Short mmCIF file of C-alpha atoms in Angstrom, two decimals:
data_model
loop_
_atom_site.label_atom_id
_atom_site.label_comp_id
_atom_site.label_asym_id
_atom_site.label_seq_id
_atom_site.Cartn_x
_atom_site.Cartn_y
_atom_site.Cartn_z
CA MET A 1 35.35 -24.90 -11.22
CA THR A 2 32.64 -27.08 -9.69
CA GLU A 3 28.99 -26.80 -8.80
CA GLU A 4 30.05 -26.03 -5.21
CA THR A 5 32.35 -23.15 -6.20
CA VAL A 6 29.60 -21.68 -8.39
CA ARG A 7 27.13 -21.89 -5.51
CA ALA A 8 29.68 -20.25 -3.22
CA ALA A 9 30.08 -17.41 -5.71
CA LEU A 10 26.30 -16.98 -5.96
CA ARG A 11 26.18 -16.27 -2.22
CA GLN A 12 27.45 -12.80 -3.10
CA VAL A 13 24.06 -12.02 -4.68
CA ILE A 14 21.67 -10.78 -1.99
CA ASP A 15 17.90 -10.43 -2.17
CA PRO A 16 17.84 -6.76 -1.12
CA GLU A 17 14.36 -6.88 0.43
CA ILE A 18 14.91 -9.95 2.60
CA GLY A 19 18.63 -9.26 3.07
CA VAL A 20 19.70 -12.88 2.51
CA ASP A 21 21.77 -14.38 -0.32
CA ILE A 22 20.00 -16.28 -3.06
CA VAL A 23 21.60 -19.64 -2.21
CA SER A 24 20.56 -19.50 1.45
CA LEU A 25 17.06 -18.51 0.34
CA GLY A 26 16.85 -21.65 -1.80
CA LEU A 27 16.39 -19.68 -5.02
CA VAL A 28 19.20 -21.50 -6.85
CA ARG A 29 17.59 -24.75 -7.89
CA GLU A 30 20.18 -26.19 -10.22
CA VAL A 31 23.79 -25.54 -11.23
CA ARG A 32 25.41 -27.35 -14.15
CA VAL A 33 29.06 -26.99 -15.06
CA ALA A 34 30.36 -28.35 -18.37
CA GLY A 35 33.88 -27.27 -19.17
CA GLY A 36 33.84 -23.46 -19.18
CA ARG A 37 30.06 -23.28 -19.54
CA VAL A 38 27.84 -22.69 -16.51
CA ARG A 39 24.09 -23.03 -16.50
CA VAL A 40 22.02 -21.92 -13.48
CA ARG A 41 18.33 -22.48 -12.98
CA MET A 42 16.81 -20.27 -10.30
CA ILE A 43 13.43 -19.11 -9.07
CA LEU A 44 12.22 -15.89 -7.43
CA THR A 45 10.49 -15.37 -4.08
CA ALA A 46 7.30 -14.07 -5.74
CA PRO A 47 5.73 -14.47 -9.17
CA GLY A 48 6.38 -11.31 -11.20
CA CYS A 49 9.07 -10.25 -8.72
CA PRO A 50 10.36 -6.81 -9.80
CA LEU A 51 13.92 -7.97 -9.15
CA GLU A 52 13.97 -10.60 -11.89
CA GLY A 53 16.40 -8.67 -14.10
CA VAL A 54 18.57 -7.66 -11.13
CA MET A 55 18.90 -11.22 -9.87
CA ARG A 56 19.73 -12.55 -13.32
CA ARG A 57 22.38 -9.89 -14.02
CA GLY A 58 23.86 -10.29 -10.54
CA ALA A 59 24.18 -14.06 -10.92
CA GLU A 60 25.69 -13.68 -14.39
CA ALA A 61 28.19 -11.09 -13.12
CA VAL A 62 29.53 -13.12 -10.17
CA ILE A 63 29.83 -16.31 -12.21
CA GLY A 64 31.31 -14.45 -15.15
CA ARG A 65 34.20 -13.27 -12.96
CA MET A 66 35.16 -16.82 -11.94
CA PRO A 67 38.37 -18.12 -13.52
CA GLY A 68 37.76 -20.47 -16.42
CA VAL A 69 34.21 -19.39 -17.15
CA GLU A 70 33.55 -18.97 -20.86
CA ALA A 71 29.76 -18.71 -20.93
CA VAL A 72 26.98 -18.25 -18.37
CA GLU A 73 23.31 -18.94 -18.77
CA VAL A 74 20.88 -18.02 -15.99
CA GLU A 75 17.32 -19.23 -16.39
CA ILE A 76 14.54 -17.79 -14.20
CA ALA A 77 12.03 -20.60 -13.75
CA ARG A 78 8.38 -20.42 -12.63
CA GLU A 79 8.50 -23.77 -10.83
CA PRO A 80 8.77 -24.70 -8.06
CA VAL A 81 6.92 -21.84 -6.40
CA TRP A 82 9.15 -20.51 -3.65
CA THR A 83 8.13 -21.07 -0.05
CA PRO A 84 10.10 -20.44 3.15
CA ALA A 85 10.54 -24.22 3.42
CA LEU A 86 13.15 -23.98 0.64
CA MET A 87 15.45 -21.80 2.76
CA GLU A 88 18.49 -23.03 4.61
CA PRO A 89 17.51 -23.41 8.30
CA THR A 90 19.49 -20.42 9.59
CA ALA A 91 18.88 -18.13 6.61
CA LEU A 92 16.64 -15.61 8.33
CA GLU A 93 18.27 -15.48 11.74
CA GLU A 94 19.71 -12.04 11.14
CA THR A 95 16.74 -10.47 9.35
CA MET B 1 16.06 1.52 -15.41
CA THR B 2 12.79 0.27 -13.92
CA PRO B 3 11.79 -2.93 -12.12
CA THR B 4 10.55 -5.66 -14.46
CA GLY B 5 7.28 -4.58 -16.11
CA ALA B 6 7.04 -1.35 -14.10
CA PRO B 7 6.40 2.13 -15.58
CA PRO B 8 9.00 4.93 -15.68
CA LEU B 9 9.82 6.10 -12.15
CA ALA B 10 8.35 9.55 -12.81
CA LEU B 11 4.78 8.18 -12.78
CA PRO B 12 4.72 6.64 -9.28
CA ALA B 13 7.07 9.37 -7.99
CA ALA B 14 4.66 12.10 -9.08
CA HIS B 15 1.79 10.31 -7.34
CA PHE B 16 3.76 9.73 -4.15
CA THR B 17 4.91 13.36 -4.01
CA ALA B 18 1.35 14.64 -4.47
CA ALA B 19 0.08 12.15 -1.88
CA PHE B 20 2.56 13.28 0.77
CA ALA B 21 1.68 16.92 0.08
CA CYS B 22 -1.97 15.98 0.70
CA LEU B 23 -1.03 14.09 3.89
CA LEU B 24 0.62 17.22 5.25
CA ALA B 25 -2.20 19.50 4.09
CA GLY B 26 -4.77 17.11 5.53
CA SER B 27 -2.96 17.03 8.86
CA VAL B 28 -2.97 20.85 9.03
CA ALA B 29 -6.65 20.82 8.01
CA VAL B 30 -7.44 18.46 10.93
CA VAL B 31 -5.80 20.94 13.32
CA ALA B 32 -8.05 23.67 11.89
CA ALA B 33 -11.12 21.41 12.03
CA ALA B 34 -10.47 20.13 15.57
CA PRO B 35 -13.23 22.27 17.18
CA ASP B 36 -15.72 20.94 14.62
CA LEU B 37 -14.63 17.38 15.38
CA ALA B 38 -15.00 17.99 19.12
CA ALA B 39 -18.50 19.34 18.48
CA GLY B 40 -19.41 16.27 16.43
CA ALA B 41 -19.98 18.43 13.35
CA PHE B 42 -18.72 15.71 11.03
CA LEU B 43 -20.23 17.30 7.91
CA ALA B 44 -18.77 20.79 8.53
CA GLY B 45 -16.90 22.28 5.58
CA ARG B 46 -13.48 22.12 7.23
CA VAL B 47 -14.02 18.48 8.20
CA THR B 48 -15.15 17.62 4.67
CA ALA B 49 -12.05 19.33 3.30
CA ALA B 50 -9.73 17.44 5.66
CA VAL B 51 -11.43 14.11 5.00
CA HIS B 52 -11.05 14.50 1.22
CA LEU B 53 -7.41 15.48 1.51
CA PHE B 54 -6.89 12.09 3.17
CA THR B 55 -9.31 9.94 1.16
CA LEU B 56 -8.73 11.37 -2.31
CA GLY B 57 -5.38 13.09 -1.87
CA TRP B 58 -3.45 10.68 0.34
CA ILE B 59 -5.10 7.27 0.00
CA THR B 60 -6.50 7.26 -3.54
CA THR B 61 -3.47 9.00 -5.08
CA THR B 62 -1.24 6.48 -3.30
CA ILE B 63 -3.30 3.54 -4.52
CA MET B 64 -2.96 4.82 -8.09
CA GLY B 65 0.83 5.23 -7.80
CA VAL B 66 1.30 1.89 -6.05
CA LEU B 67 -0.82 0.03 -8.59
CA TYR B 68 1.05 1.58 -11.52
CA GLN B 69 4.30 0.42 -9.90
CA PHE B 70 3.25 -2.99 -8.64
CA LEU B 71 0.52 -4.25 -11.00
CA PRO B 72 3.12 -6.45 -12.73
CA VAL B 73 3.80 -8.13 -9.37
CA ALA B 74 0.20 -8.08 -8.17
CA VAL B 75 -1.58 -9.43 -11.25
CA GLY B 76 1.17 -10.09 -13.80
CA ALA B 77 0.42 -7.18 -16.16
CA GLY B 78 1.45 -3.53 -16.25
CA ILE B 79 -1.09 -0.71 -16.50
CA ARG B 80 -2.78 -0.68 -19.92
CA SER B 81 -2.14 2.96 -20.88
CA LEU B 82 0.56 5.21 -19.48
CA THR B 83 -0.97 8.16 -21.34
CA LEU B 84 -4.29 7.61 -19.60
CA ALA B 85 -2.46 7.21 -16.28
CA TRP B 86 -0.84 10.64 -16.72
CA THR B 87 -4.18 12.09 -17.85
CA THR B 88 -5.78 10.72 -14.70
CA PHE B 89 -3.08 12.36 -12.60
CA ALA B 90 -3.50 15.70 -14.40
CA LEU B 91 -7.25 15.64 -13.69
CA HIS B 92 -7.16 14.14 -10.22
CA VAL B 93 -4.64 16.27 -8.34
CA PRO B 94 -5.92 19.74 -9.35
CA GLY B 95 -9.44 18.38 -8.90
CA VAL B 96 -8.75 17.35 -5.31
CA LEU B 97 -7.23 20.74 -4.50
CA LEU B 98 -10.19 22.64 -5.98
CA LEU B 99 -12.76 20.36 -4.36
CA VAL B 100 -11.09 20.74 -0.97
CA HIS B 101 -10.83 24.52 -1.39
CA GLY B 102 -14.52 24.67 -2.30
CA ALA B 103 -15.54 22.45 0.63
CA ALA B 104 -13.50 24.45 3.14
CA THR B 105 -14.67 27.87 1.97
CA GLY B 106 -18.19 27.05 0.78
CA MET B 107 -17.38 28.48 -2.67
CA ARG B 108 -19.38 26.62 -5.28
CA ALA B 109 -17.27 27.26 -8.39
CA PRO B 110 -14.13 25.50 -7.13
CA LEU B 111 -16.24 22.80 -5.47
CA TYR B 112 -18.05 21.92 -8.70
CA THR B 113 -14.98 22.29 -10.89
CA GLY B 114 -13.00 20.13 -8.48
CA ALA B 115 -15.74 17.50 -8.24
CA ALA B 116 -15.98 17.35 -12.05
CA LEU B 117 -12.21 16.99 -12.45
CA VAL B 118 -11.99 14.32 -9.76
CA ALA B 119 -14.92 12.43 -11.25
CA ALA B 120 -13.35 12.56 -14.73
CA GLY B 121 -9.97 11.48 -13.36
CA LEU B 122 -11.41 8.57 -11.40
CA ALA B 123 -13.50 7.49 -14.40
CA ALA B 124 -10.31 7.45 -16.51
CA PHE B 125 -8.55 5.45 -13.79
CA VAL B 126 -11.37 2.89 -13.61
CA VAL B 127 -11.30 2.46 -17.41
CA ASN B 128 -7.51 2.02 -17.40
CA LEU B 129 -7.59 -0.45 -14.51
CA ALA B 130 -10.47 -2.41 -16.04
CA ALA B 131 -8.63 -2.61 -19.37
CA THR B 132 -5.56 -3.90 -17.53
CA LEU B 133 -7.48 -6.50 -15.55
CA ALA B 134 -9.28 -7.71 -18.67
CA ARG B 135 -5.92 -8.85 -20.09
CA VAL B 136 -5.03 -10.96 -17.05
CA PRO B 137 -5.91 -14.65 -17.32
CA ASP B 138 -4.94 -15.61 -13.74
CA ARG B 139 -7.80 -14.26 -11.62
CA GLY B 140 -6.96 -14.80 -7.97
CA VAL B 141 -7.76 -12.85 -4.81
CA THR B 142 -5.70 -9.85 -5.90
CA TRP B 143 -7.44 -9.64 -9.27
CA TRP B 144 -10.88 -9.87 -7.68
CA GLY B 145 -9.95 -7.31 -5.05
CA LEU B 146 -9.03 -4.80 -7.73
CA ALA B 147 -12.08 -5.63 -9.85
CA VAL B 148 -14.46 -5.17 -6.90
CA ALA B 149 -12.69 -1.95 -5.92
CA ALA B 150 -12.91 -0.52 -9.44
CA ALA B 151 -16.63 -1.27 -9.67
CA ASN B 152 -17.34 0.29 -6.29
CA LEU B 153 -15.22 3.35 -7.07
CA ALA B 154 -17.71 4.21 -9.80
CA GLY B 155 -20.48 4.13 -7.18
CA VAL B 156 -18.43 6.28 -4.79
CA VAL B 157 -18.03 8.91 -7.51
CA ALA B 158 -21.78 8.87 -8.31
CA LEU B 159 -22.69 9.39 -4.65
CA GLY B 160 -20.04 12.11 -4.33
CA VAL B 161 -21.39 14.00 -7.34
CA ALA B 162 -24.91 13.70 -5.88
CA LEU B 163 -23.67 15.23 -2.62
CA ALA B 164 -21.84 18.03 -4.44
CA LEU B 165 -24.99 18.93 -6.40
CA ASN B 166 -26.90 19.04 -3.13
CA VAL B 167 -24.74 21.98 -2.01
CA ALA B 168 -26.45 24.22 -4.59
CA THR B 169 -29.90 22.71 -4.73
CA GLY B 170 -30.44 21.16 -1.31
CA TYR B 171 -32.55 18.50 -3.03
CA LEU B 172 -31.43 15.77 -0.63
CA ALA B 173 -32.85 17.70 2.36
CA ALA B 174 -32.69 15.38 5.39
CA GLY B 175 -31.25 12.69 3.13
CA ARG B 176 -27.92 14.49 3.09
CA VAL B 177 -26.55 12.72 6.17
CA PRO B 178 -27.50 9.17 5.09
CA PHE B 179 -26.16 9.93 1.57
CA ALA B 180 -22.89 11.12 3.08
CA ALA B 181 -22.76 7.96 5.23
CA ALA B 182 -23.36 5.83 2.12
CA HIS B 183 -20.64 7.70 0.20
CA ALA B 184 -18.11 7.36 3.03
CA HIS B 185 -18.77 3.68 3.69
CA LEU B 186 -18.70 2.73 0.02
CA ALA B 187 -15.42 4.66 -0.34
CA VAL B 188 -13.71 2.97 2.60
CA LEU B 189 -15.28 -0.50 2.57
CA GLY B 190 -16.04 -0.87 -1.14
CA TRP B 191 -13.11 0.93 -2.78
CA VAL B 192 -10.13 1.09 -0.41
CA MET B 193 -10.55 -2.11 1.60
CA PRO B 194 -10.83 -4.51 -1.39
CA VAL B 195 -7.58 -3.00 -2.71
CA VAL B 196 -5.98 -3.45 0.72
CA VAL B 197 -7.20 -7.06 1.01
CA GLY B 198 -6.35 -7.98 -2.59
CA VAL B 199 -2.96 -6.30 -2.88
CA GLY B 200 -2.18 -7.25 0.73
CA ARG B 201 -2.49 -10.89 -0.32
CA ARG B 202 0.68 -10.28 -2.34
CA LEU B 203 2.50 -7.65 -0.31
CA PHE B 204 2.13 -8.84 3.31
CA PRO B 205 3.56 -12.34 2.64
CA MET B 206 6.34 -10.79 0.52
CA PHE B 207 7.31 -8.19 3.12
CA LEU B 208 7.02 -10.55 6.12
CA VAL B 209 8.27 -13.70 4.36
CA ALA B 210 4.97 -15.30 5.30
CA GLN B 211 4.18 -17.22 2.13
CA ALA B 212 3.09 -20.20 4.24
CA ALA B 213 0.20 -18.24 5.81
CA ASP B 214 -3.29 -19.62 5.24
CA GLY B 215 -4.87 -17.17 2.75
CA ARG B 216 -8.50 -18.25 3.11
CA PRO B 217 -9.57 -15.40 5.42
CA SER B 218 -8.70 -12.91 2.68
CA ILE B 219 -11.19 -14.70 0.38
CA VAL B 220 -13.87 -14.42 3.07
CA ALA B 221 -12.95 -10.76 3.64
CA LEU B 222 -13.14 -9.91 -0.03
CA ALA B 223 -16.43 -11.73 -0.62
CA ALA B 224 -18.07 -10.16 2.45
CA LEU B 225 -16.82 -6.65 1.71
CA GLY B 226 -17.61 -6.98 -2.00
CA ALA B 227 -21.22 -7.92 -1.27
CA GLY B 228 -21.68 -5.95 1.94
CA ALA B 229 -20.34 -2.50 1.04
CA PRO B 230 -22.73 -1.80 -1.89
CA LEU B 231 -25.63 -3.31 0.08
CA LEU B 232 -24.87 -1.13 3.10
CA ALA B 233 -24.41 1.96 0.93
CA ALA B 234 -27.71 1.38 -0.90
CA GLY B 235 -29.51 0.73 2.36
CA LEU B 236 -28.11 3.88 3.97
CA ALA B 237 -28.67 6.14 0.95
CA PHE B 238 -32.28 5.10 0.39
CA GLY B 239 -33.30 4.30 3.98
CA LEU B 240 -33.82 0.61 3.31
CA GLY B 241 -33.87 -1.44 6.50
CA TRP B 242 -32.89 -4.98 5.64
CA PRO B 243 -30.19 -4.10 3.06
CA SER B 244 -28.56 -1.81 5.63
CA GLY B 245 -28.62 -4.52 8.30
CA ALA B 246 -27.45 -7.29 6.00
CA GLY B 247 -24.76 -5.03 4.52
CA ALA B 248 -23.55 -4.02 7.99
CA LEU B 249 -23.28 -7.66 9.08
CA LEU B 250 -21.38 -8.54 5.92
CA VAL B 251 -18.88 -5.69 6.24
CA LEU B 252 -18.34 -6.55 9.91
CA THR B 253 -17.60 -10.11 8.81
CA GLY B 254 -15.27 -8.82 6.10
CA MET B 255 -13.32 -6.55 8.43
CA ALA B 256 -13.02 -9.31 11.06
CA ALA B 257 -11.76 -11.74 8.40
CA PHE B 258 -9.23 -9.17 7.18
CA ALA B 259 -7.94 -8.56 10.73
CA TRP B 260 -7.66 -12.33 11.21
CA GLN B 261 -5.79 -12.65 7.91
CA VAL B 262 -3.26 -9.99 8.91
CA ARG B 263 -2.80 -11.77 12.25
CA LEU B 264 -2.03 -14.97 10.32
CA TYR B 265 0.50 -13.13 8.13
CA PHE B 266 2.33 -11.83 11.18
CA ARG B 267 2.18 -15.13 13.07
CA SER B 268 3.44 -17.07 10.04
CA ARG B 269 6.28 -14.69 9.29
CA GLN B 270 9.77 -16.12 8.96
CA ARG B 271 11.51 -12.82 9.69
CA ALA B 272 12.76 -12.46 13.23
CA ARG B 273 12.18 -8.70 13.35
CA ILE B 274 9.19 -6.60 12.29
CA ASP B 275 10.52 -3.65 10.30
CA PRO B 276 9.19 -0.06 10.65
CA GLY B 277 6.90 -0.35 7.62
CA MET B 278 5.19 -3.48 8.85
CA ARG B 279 4.96 -2.02 12.38
CA LEU B 280 3.06 0.97 10.98
CA ALA B 281 0.89 -1.33 8.88
CA ALA B 282 0.03 -3.41 11.95
CA ALA B 283 -0.85 -0.23 13.85
CA GLY B 284 -3.11 0.79 10.96
CA VAL B 285 -4.90 -2.55 11.05
CA ALA B 286 -5.36 -2.11 14.81
CA GLY B 287 -6.94 1.30 14.14
CA LEU B 288 -9.31 -0.29 11.63
CA ALA B 289 -10.18 -2.99 14.16
CA LEU B 290 -11.01 -0.38 16.83
CA ALA B 291 -13.23 1.52 14.38
CA THR B 292 -14.93 -1.75 13.43
CA LEU B 293 -15.70 -2.40 17.10
CA LEU B 294 -17.48 0.98 17.23
CA GLY B 295 -19.34 0.16 14.00
CA PRO B 296 -22.41 -1.56 15.50
CA GLY B 297 -22.88 1.31 17.98
CA VAL B 298 -22.66 3.87 15.18
CA PHE B 299 -25.08 1.83 13.08
CA VAL B 300 -27.67 1.74 15.87
CA ALA B 301 -27.25 5.30 17.17
CA GLY B 302 -26.53 6.99 13.84
CA ALA B 303 -26.51 10.79 13.79
CA THR B 304 -28.09 10.96 17.25
CA ARG B 305 -24.58 10.37 18.69
CA PRO B 306 -22.39 12.71 16.59
CA GLY B 307 -19.43 12.33 18.96
CA LEU B 308 -19.46 8.58 18.49
CA VAL B 309 -19.74 8.96 14.70
CA THR B 310 -16.79 11.37 14.70
CA ALA B 311 -14.67 9.07 16.90
CA TYR B 312 -15.52 6.18 14.56
CA GLY B 313 -14.36 8.22 11.58
CA VAL B 314 -11.17 9.43 13.29
CA LEU B 315 -10.19 5.89 14.32
CA GLY B 316 -11.01 4.31 10.97
CA LEU B 317 -9.60 6.97 8.67
CA LEU B 318 -6.71 8.57 10.56
CA GLY B 319 -5.81 5.70 12.90
CA GLY B 320 -6.57 3.00 10.36
CA LEU B 321 -6.16 3.70 6.67
CA VAL B 322 -3.84 6.72 6.85
CA VAL B 323 -1.34 4.83 9.04
CA LEU B 324 -1.70 1.58 7.07
CA VAL B 325 -0.89 3.40 3.85
CA LEU B 326 2.09 5.14 5.49
CA GLY B 327 3.46 1.76 6.51
CA HIS B 328 3.54 0.65 2.89
CA TYR B 329 5.49 3.77 1.94
CA TYR B 330 8.21 2.63 4.34
CA LYS B 331 8.56 -0.45 2.13
CA ILE B 332 8.01 1.09 -1.30
CA VAL B 333 10.11 4.29 -1.23
CA PRO B 334 13.31 2.63 0.08
CA PHE B 335 12.85 -0.18 -2.44
CA LEU B 336 12.57 2.25 -5.36
CA VAL B 337 15.58 4.25 -4.15
CA TRP B 338 17.58 1.04 -3.72
CA TYR B 339 16.53 -0.16 -7.15
CA HIS B 340 17.61 2.97 -8.97
CA ARG B 341 20.79 3.48 -6.93
CA PHE B 342 22.11 -0.01 -6.32
CA SER B 343 20.51 -2.58 -8.61
CA PRO B 344 23.07 -1.95 -11.42
CA LEU B 345 25.81 -2.81 -8.91
CA VAL B 346 24.46 -6.20 -7.81
CA GLY B 347 27.05 -8.87 -8.49
CA THR B 348 29.83 -6.33 -9.02
CA ARG B 349 30.33 -5.24 -5.39
CA LYS B 350 28.71 -5.46 -1.96
CA VAL B 351 25.52 -3.41 -1.87
CA PRO B 352 23.35 -2.41 1.11
CA ARG B 353 19.99 -4.02 1.82
CA VAL B 354 16.77 -2.04 1.28
CA ALA B 355 16.33 -1.95 5.07
CA ASP B 356 19.69 -0.20 5.44
CA LEU B 357 18.17 2.88 3.79
CA VAL B 358 15.69 3.38 6.65
CA ALA B 359 16.97 4.93 9.88
CA PRO B 360 15.14 3.27 12.79
CA THR B 361 14.27 6.32 14.94
CA PRO B 362 12.04 8.52 12.69
CA PRO B 363 9.37 5.86 12.06
CA ILE B 364 9.20 5.11 15.78
CA LEU B 365 8.72 8.81 16.54
CA ALA B 366 6.16 9.12 13.74
CA LEU B 367 4.14 6.13 14.89
CA ASP B 368 4.16 7.25 18.53
CA ALA B 369 2.96 10.75 17.57
CA LEU B 370 0.34 9.48 15.13
CA ALA B 371 -1.06 6.93 17.58
CA ALA B 372 -1.10 9.40 20.49
CA GLY B 373 -2.68 12.00 18.21
CA VAL B 374 -5.45 9.68 17.03
CA LEU B 375 -6.29 8.49 20.55
CA THR B 376 -6.30 12.05 21.92
CA LEU B 377 -8.39 13.31 19.02
CA THR B 378 -10.81 10.43 19.54
CA ALA B 379 -11.13 11.33 23.21
CA GLY B 380 -11.76 14.96 22.23
CA ALA B 381 -14.52 13.87 19.83
CA LEU B 382 -16.14 11.48 22.32
CA PHE B 383 -16.10 13.87 25.25
CA ALA B 384 -16.62 17.17 23.40
CA GLY B 385 -13.22 18.58 24.32
CA PRO B 386 -12.03 21.12 21.73
CA VAL B 387 -8.68 21.70 23.45
CA VAL B 388 -8.08 17.96 23.74
CA ALA B 389 -9.13 17.48 20.11
CA ARG B 390 -6.75 20.20 18.93
CA ALA B 391 -3.89 18.77 20.98
CA GLY B 392 -4.55 15.39 19.37
CA ALA B 393 -4.64 16.95 15.92
CA VAL B 394 -1.30 18.71 16.55
CA LEU B 395 0.28 15.44 17.68
CA PHE B 396 -1.06 13.69 14.59
CA ALA B 397 0.26 16.46 12.33
CA ALA B 398 3.68 16.20 14.02
CA GLY B 399 3.77 12.47 13.31
CA ALA B 400 2.78 13.03 9.69
CA ALA B 401 5.47 15.72 9.35
CA VAL B 402 8.19 13.44 10.78
CA ALA B 403 7.23 10.61 8.43
CA THR B 404 7.04 12.92 5.41
CA ALA B 405 10.43 14.48 6.16
CA HIS B 406 11.94 11.04 6.63
CA MET B 407 10.54 9.66 3.39
CA ALA B 408 11.74 12.79 1.56
CA ALA B 409 15.22 12.26 3.02
CA VAL B 410 15.27 8.66 1.85
CA ALA B 411 13.96 9.59 -1.60
CA LEU B 412 16.51 12.39 -1.98
CA GLY B 413 19.43 10.13 -1.07
CA ARG B 414 20.04 11.50 2.43
CA ALA B 415 19.79 8.20 4.29
CA PRO B 416 23.04 7.57 6.26
CA VAL B 417 24.04 4.63 4.08
CA LEU B 418 23.59 6.75 0.94
CA ARG B 419 25.70 9.57 2.38
CA GLU B 420 28.45 7.05 3.15
CA GLU B 421 28.16 5.71 -0.40
CA ALA B 422 28.46 9.24 -1.78
CA ARG B 423 31.58 9.91 0.30
CA ALA B 424 33.12 6.60 -0.82
#
């Protein structure tokens, strides 16, 4: 299990309003892997976003199913404030 | 399960259901009032009834429900008292129905009872909203928009009560028309528009992915409307020349700045496609812009050109605010359905997007019928054509019916993607 495989797994979590996964949107700011412990720091597209709990649970669920994972911690951070500049270049092509 | 910080679903759902009932009733009332509109009788009982079904029943009830749902997103705090929110609803909805019944029939008892209930409900809402805003330390455009709106809503109610009392006493005499103009303009420009500008500062960028848009025009819009609407209303109500003129210039500035702001949101959007909700919202803003263009003519001619005044009202209310509000429903209802149906499944299996819950054809049909209806009704009002006006009203009602049926289908889980989910 590496940072890359965790990021790949997090692509299964979609922002339902925009219709794009949270990695492509640039919401996943940091992934740390230490043994079986995974820590993710992510932001939301808007302050007070009503999907905060959904995004957190979704990220925890997909990481929790990865082989070798013993503990998952997902932190929702306030900074940096999300802007479209954080997205991957082709993220919104299909929206 | 509710979105973070949001109230139980029953509260916004009750408001949205009541609002759609009023949209349908208002649309039928416009069909009945079409001859009055063609005759320029904009203060006739049937017209007053229809207007209040839209302003109080559709727009204000929607604003209440939307704010209860989205205050945590908009200002970072949920509504202060759920009990007071339900009390407001229990006063407001029967009050609107009684007031409208009284206005349409000329019966004083339901008119006064309705006006009293609505006034009490709106007072409770203002107190609840003010108590919520007082707890919010971050006071940006959205906060100020809601604060200005709440303050002006109190003035709208006072002018409305004064007009209701005039039905029995006639004490306003020739002042009835300017008082009604003051009431209507303070309602639209002082109450509804600051909410639209303030909440739009959050919702438009979120829905369009336009967070990079320059937000300064919304500050100009809010400042100009916040100062101009009360000034214009006071000038109109009391026949004061310079406050009317200064207020009119300010609200024109505010509406132009708002239109410019919405243009910036759309031009800065990152999304390739404009979804049905945002298409309706854009059409609503276009309706407001057309009404604003007629504004100076209405201000100069006043009641001497009743056809122009009626056309101005039809474009601004039906073509502008009613359609703008409907556009936001196309974002809010599918989101709430998605949230309650699919959010527990995120991360466990593939789930549809919110947009997958909205079939593309009904909103196109609705928008076409609403736009054609408004333009035809406007032509009927401008050129005194009762048949044309009624045809426009029927088209408008058809559009409202299509949109209502579609939203009901989405809310009741009958969207195609939900039927497939149910079969699976």
